[in-house]
Amino acid sequence: MSDPLTQQNIVVVEDDELTSESLRHYFEEHNEVAVFGSAEDLLAQVDNLSAANLFIIDYRLPGMDGVELFQKLKHSYTDAKFICISGEMSMELASRINDIGFDALILKPFDFSILEKNISSLTEA
């Protein structure tokens, strides 16, 4: 069985530069990683992306939020997994993210081992 944390085409949409660069640095050795600072930046380049199979999207983004972005992407990337990351946590948010169809919700700041476990369980499913 191959390592679920390698050979992924990962798209990160995060407006916090420290978080986005941490994610890029963490994944880029064994994966293709594209980082965008806003939903609009991603949508402007979506035709140039490789076949992304994992999206890590911040809930609160400038302009279009992560939920709106997810709703625009999910029909074009039906085999992809979508993880929402958020600096806020509530039962309402967790329920909304789940109802909309995100595959996971992870609270920021996150421990990379938690992110790894989520990705592993999603890609092995």
PDB file of C-alpha atoms in Angstrom:
ATOM      1  CA  MET A   1       0.000   0.000   0.000  1.00  0.00           C
ATOM      2  CA  SER A   2       1.367   3.421  -0.903  1.00  0.00           C
ATOM      3  CA  ASP A   3       1.834   6.198   1.614  1.00  0.00           C
ATOM      4  CA  PRO A   4      -1.302   8.399   1.553  1.00  0.00           C
ATOM      5  CA  LEU A   5       0.856  11.469   2.203  1.00  0.00           C
ATOM      6  CA  THR A   6       2.847  11.142  -1.010  1.00  0.00           C
ATOM      7  CA  GLN A   7       2.074  11.708  -4.659  1.00  0.00           C
ATOM      8  CA  GLN A   8      -0.951  13.855  -3.901  1.00  0.00           C
ATOM      9  CA  ASN A   9      -1.925  16.939  -5.886  1.00  0.00           C
ATOM     10  CA  ILE A  10      -2.718  19.276  -3.007  1.00  0.00           C
ATOM     11  CA  VAL A  11      -4.344  22.689  -3.275  1.00  0.00           C
ATOM     12  CA  VAL A  12      -4.130  24.960  -0.232  1.00  0.00           C
ATOM     13  CA  VAL A  13      -6.331  28.038  -0.016  1.00  0.00           C
ATOM     14  CA  GLU A  14      -5.285  30.026   3.043  1.00  0.00           C
ATOM     15  CA  ASP A  15      -4.880  33.782   3.498  1.00  0.00           C
ATOM     16  CA  ASP A  16      -2.530  33.514   6.483  1.00  0.00           C
ATOM     17  CA  GLU A  17       0.945  33.394   4.956  1.00  0.00           C
ATOM     18  CA  LEU A  18       2.553  31.547   7.876  1.00  0.00           C
ATOM     19  CA  THR A  19      -0.065  28.790   7.760  1.00  0.00           C
ATOM     20  CA  SER A  20      -0.008  28.450   3.970  1.00  0.00           C
ATOM     21  CA  GLU A  21       3.794  28.358   3.822  1.00  0.00           C
ATOM     22  CA  SER A  22       3.893  25.818   6.658  1.00  0.00           C
ATOM     23  CA  LEU A  23       1.519  23.586   4.702  1.00  0.00           C
ATOM     24  CA  ARG A  24       3.526  24.028   1.510  1.00  0.00           C
ATOM     25  CA  HIS A  25       6.788  23.229   3.261  1.00  0.00           C
ATOM     26  CA  TYR A  26       5.305  20.212   5.033  1.00  0.00           C
ATOM     27  CA  PHE A  27       3.882  18.584   1.892  1.00  0.00           C
ATOM     28  CA  GLU A  28       6.057  19.736  -1.013  1.00  0.00           C
ATOM     29  CA  GLU A  29       8.833  17.146  -0.747  1.00  0.00           C
ATOM     30  CA  HIS A  30       6.596  14.259  -1.825  1.00  0.00           C
ATOM     31  CA  ASN A  31       3.584  15.992  -3.353  1.00  0.00           C
ATOM     32  CA  GLU A  32       2.607  18.626  -5.864  1.00  0.00           C
ATOM     33  CA  VAL A  33       1.384  21.621  -3.847  1.00  0.00           C
ATOM     34  CA  ALA A  34      -0.317  24.775  -5.116  1.00  0.00           C
ATOM     35  CA  VAL A  35      -1.011  27.561  -2.620  1.00  0.00           C
ATOM     36  CA  PHE A  36      -3.499  30.403  -3.073  1.00  0.00           C
ATOM     37  CA  GLY A  37      -4.231  33.333  -0.762  1.00  0.00           C
ATOM     38  CA  SER A  38      -7.894  33.667  -1.691  1.00  0.00           C
ATOM     39  CA  ALA A  39     -10.741  31.828  -3.361  1.00  0.00           C
ATOM     40  CA  GLU A  40     -10.632  34.290  -6.230  1.00  0.00           C
ATOM     41  CA  ASP A  41      -6.910  33.626  -6.795  1.00  0.00           C
ATOM     42  CA  LEU A  42      -7.618  29.900  -7.062  1.00  0.00           C
ATOM     43  CA  LEU A  43     -10.613  30.319  -9.353  1.00  0.00           C
ATOM     44  CA  ALA A  44      -8.559  32.523 -11.679  1.00  0.00           C
ATOM     45  CA  GLN A  45      -6.029  29.677 -12.034  1.00  0.00           C
ATOM     46  CA  VAL A  46      -8.265  26.613 -11.707  1.00  0.00           C
ATOM     47  CA  ASP A  47      -7.900  25.693 -15.395  1.00  0.00           C
ATOM     48  CA  ASN A  48      -4.110  25.535 -14.954  1.00  0.00           C
ATOM     49  CA  LEU A  49      -4.193  23.103 -12.028  1.00  0.00           C
ATOM     50  CA  SER A  50      -3.194  19.507 -12.312  1.00  0.00           C
ATOM     51  CA  ALA A  51      -5.814  16.984 -11.352  1.00  0.00           C
ATOM     52  CA  ALA A  52      -6.067  18.071  -7.702  1.00  0.00           C
ATOM     53  CA  ASN A  53      -7.128  15.310  -5.374  1.00  0.00           C
ATOM     54  CA  LEU A  54      -6.864  17.084  -2.010  1.00  0.00           C
ATOM     55  CA  PHE A  55      -8.047  20.585  -1.127  1.00  0.00           C
ATOM     56  CA  ILE A  56      -7.230  22.233   2.196  1.00  0.00           C
ATOM     57  CA  ILE A  57      -9.434  25.322   2.420  1.00  0.00           C
ATOM     58  CA  ASP A  58      -9.604  27.954   5.140  1.00  0.00           C
ATOM     59  CA  TYR A  59     -13.130  28.674   6.325  1.00  0.00           C
ATOM     60  CA  ARG A  60     -12.586  32.435   6.626  1.00  0.00           C
ATOM     61  CA  LEU A  61     -11.057  33.892   3.498  1.00  0.00           C
ATOM     62  CA  PRO A  62     -11.089  37.458   2.203  1.00  0.00           C
ATOM     63  CA  GLY A  63     -13.901  37.895  -0.309  1.00  0.00           C
ATOM     64  CA  MET A  64     -15.486  34.529  -1.041  1.00  0.00           C
ATOM     65  CA  ASP A  65     -15.365  32.249   1.995  1.00  0.00           C
ATOM     66  CA  GLY A  66     -14.283  28.611   2.074  1.00  0.00           C
ATOM     67  CA  VAL A  67     -17.836  27.268   1.948  1.00  0.00           C
ATOM     68  CA  GLU A  68     -18.661  29.207  -1.217  1.00  0.00           C
ATOM     69  CA  LEU A  69     -15.395  28.059  -2.782  1.00  0.00           C
ATOM     70  CA  PHE A  70     -16.106  24.431  -1.880  1.00  0.00           C
ATOM     71  CA  GLN A  71     -19.537  24.684  -3.488  1.00  0.00           C
ATOM     72  CA  LYS A  72     -17.944  25.980  -6.713  1.00  0.00           C
ATOM     73  CA  LEU A  73     -15.312  23.210  -6.788  1.00  0.00           C
ATOM     74  CA  LYS A  74     -17.043  20.060  -5.573  1.00  0.00           C
ATOM     75  CA  HIS A  75     -18.813  19.275  -8.861  1.00  0.00           C
ATOM     76  CA  SER A  76     -15.622  19.580 -10.917  1.00  0.00           C
ATOM     77  CA  TYR A  77     -13.473  17.577  -8.488  1.00  0.00           C
ATOM     78  CA  THR A  78     -15.789  14.726  -7.568  1.00  0.00           C
ATOM     79  CA  ASP A  79     -12.969  12.362  -6.573  1.00  0.00           C
ATOM     80  CA  ALA A  80     -11.089  14.947  -4.520  1.00  0.00           C
ATOM     81  CA  LYS A  81     -11.119  15.152  -0.740  1.00  0.00           C
ATOM     82  CA  PHE A  82     -11.859  18.482   0.914  1.00  0.00           C
ATOM     83  CA  ILE A  83     -10.596  19.535   4.331  1.00  0.00           C
ATOM     84  CA  CYS A  84     -11.809  22.746   5.917  1.00  0.00           C
ATOM     85  CA  ILE A  85      -9.458  24.436   8.382  1.00  0.00           C
ATOM     86  CA  SER A  86     -10.724  27.067  10.782  1.00  0.00           C
ATOM     87  CA  GLY A  87      -9.506  29.170  13.662  1.00  0.00           C
ATOM     88  CA  GLU A  88     -12.960  29.043  15.192  1.00  0.00           C
ATOM     89  CA  MET A  89     -14.917  26.032  16.339  1.00  0.00           C
ATOM     90  CA  SER A  90     -18.553  25.651  17.241  1.00  0.00           C
ATOM     91  CA  MET A  91     -21.163  22.947  16.931  1.00  0.00           C
ATOM     92  CA  GLU A  92     -22.950  25.098  14.355  1.00  0.00           C
ATOM     93  CA  LEU A  93     -19.810  25.368  12.211  1.00  0.00           C
ATOM     94  CA  ALA A  94     -19.042  21.664  12.515  1.00  0.00           C
ATOM     95  CA  SER A  95     -22.607  20.794  11.556  1.00  0.00           C
ATOM     96  CA  ARG A  96     -22.598  23.230   8.614  1.00  0.00           C
ATOM     97  CA  ILE A  97     -19.280  21.929   7.272  1.00  0.00           C
ATOM     98  CA  ASN A  98     -20.480  18.345   7.555  1.00  0.00           C
ATOM     99  CA  ASP A  99     -23.885  19.072   5.984  1.00  0.00           C
ATOM    100  CA  ILE A 100     -22.304  20.876   3.028  1.00  0.00           C
ATOM    101  CA  GLY A 101     -20.066  17.896   2.282  1.00  0.00           C
ATOM    102  CA  PHE A 102     -16.538  18.713   3.428  1.00  0.00           C
ATOM    103  CA  ASP A 103     -14.692  15.515   4.306  1.00  0.00           C
ATOM    104  CA  ALA A 104     -13.109  16.911   7.491  1.00  0.00           C
ATOM    105  CA  LEU A 105     -12.878  20.004   9.681  1.00  0.00           C
ATOM    106  CA  ILE A 106      -9.626  20.747  11.495  1.00  0.00           C
ATOM    107  CA  LEU A 107      -9.143  23.478  14.080  1.00  0.00           C
ATOM    108  CA  LYS A 108      -6.225  25.896  13.664  1.00  0.00           C
ATOM    109  CA  PRO A 109      -3.585  26.033  14.853  1.00  0.00           C
ATOM    110  CA  PHE A 110      -3.340  22.338  14.116  1.00  0.00           C
ATOM    111  CA  ASP A 111      -0.825  19.679  14.898  1.00  0.00           C
ATOM    112  CA  PHE A 112       0.448  18.147  11.650  1.00  0.00           C
ATOM    113  CA  SER A 113      -0.039  14.655  13.096  1.00  0.00           C
ATOM    114  CA  ILE A 114      -3.800  15.359  13.286  1.00  0.00           C
ATOM    115  CA  LEU A 115      -3.778  16.603   9.708  1.00  0.00           C
ATOM    116  CA  GLU A 116      -1.849  13.478   8.647  1.00  0.00           C
ATOM    117  CA  LYS A 117      -4.356  11.183  10.378  1.00  0.00           C
ATOM    118  CA  ASN A 118      -7.252  12.916   8.634  1.00  0.00           C
ATOM    119  CA  ILE A 119      -5.604  12.739   5.228  1.00  0.00           C
ATOM    120  CA  SER A 120      -4.648   9.106   5.733  1.00  0.00           C
ATOM    121  CA  SER A 121      -8.172   8.104   6.720  1.00  0.00           C
ATOM    122  CA  LEU A 122      -9.677  10.064   3.815  1.00  0.00           C
ATOM    123  CA  THR A 123      -7.341   8.740   1.147  1.00  0.00           C
ATOM    124  CA  GLU A 124      -7.535   5.139   2.327  1.00  0.00           C
ATOM    125  CA  ALA A 125     -11.340   5.155   2.427  1.00  0.00           C
TER     126      ALA A 125
END
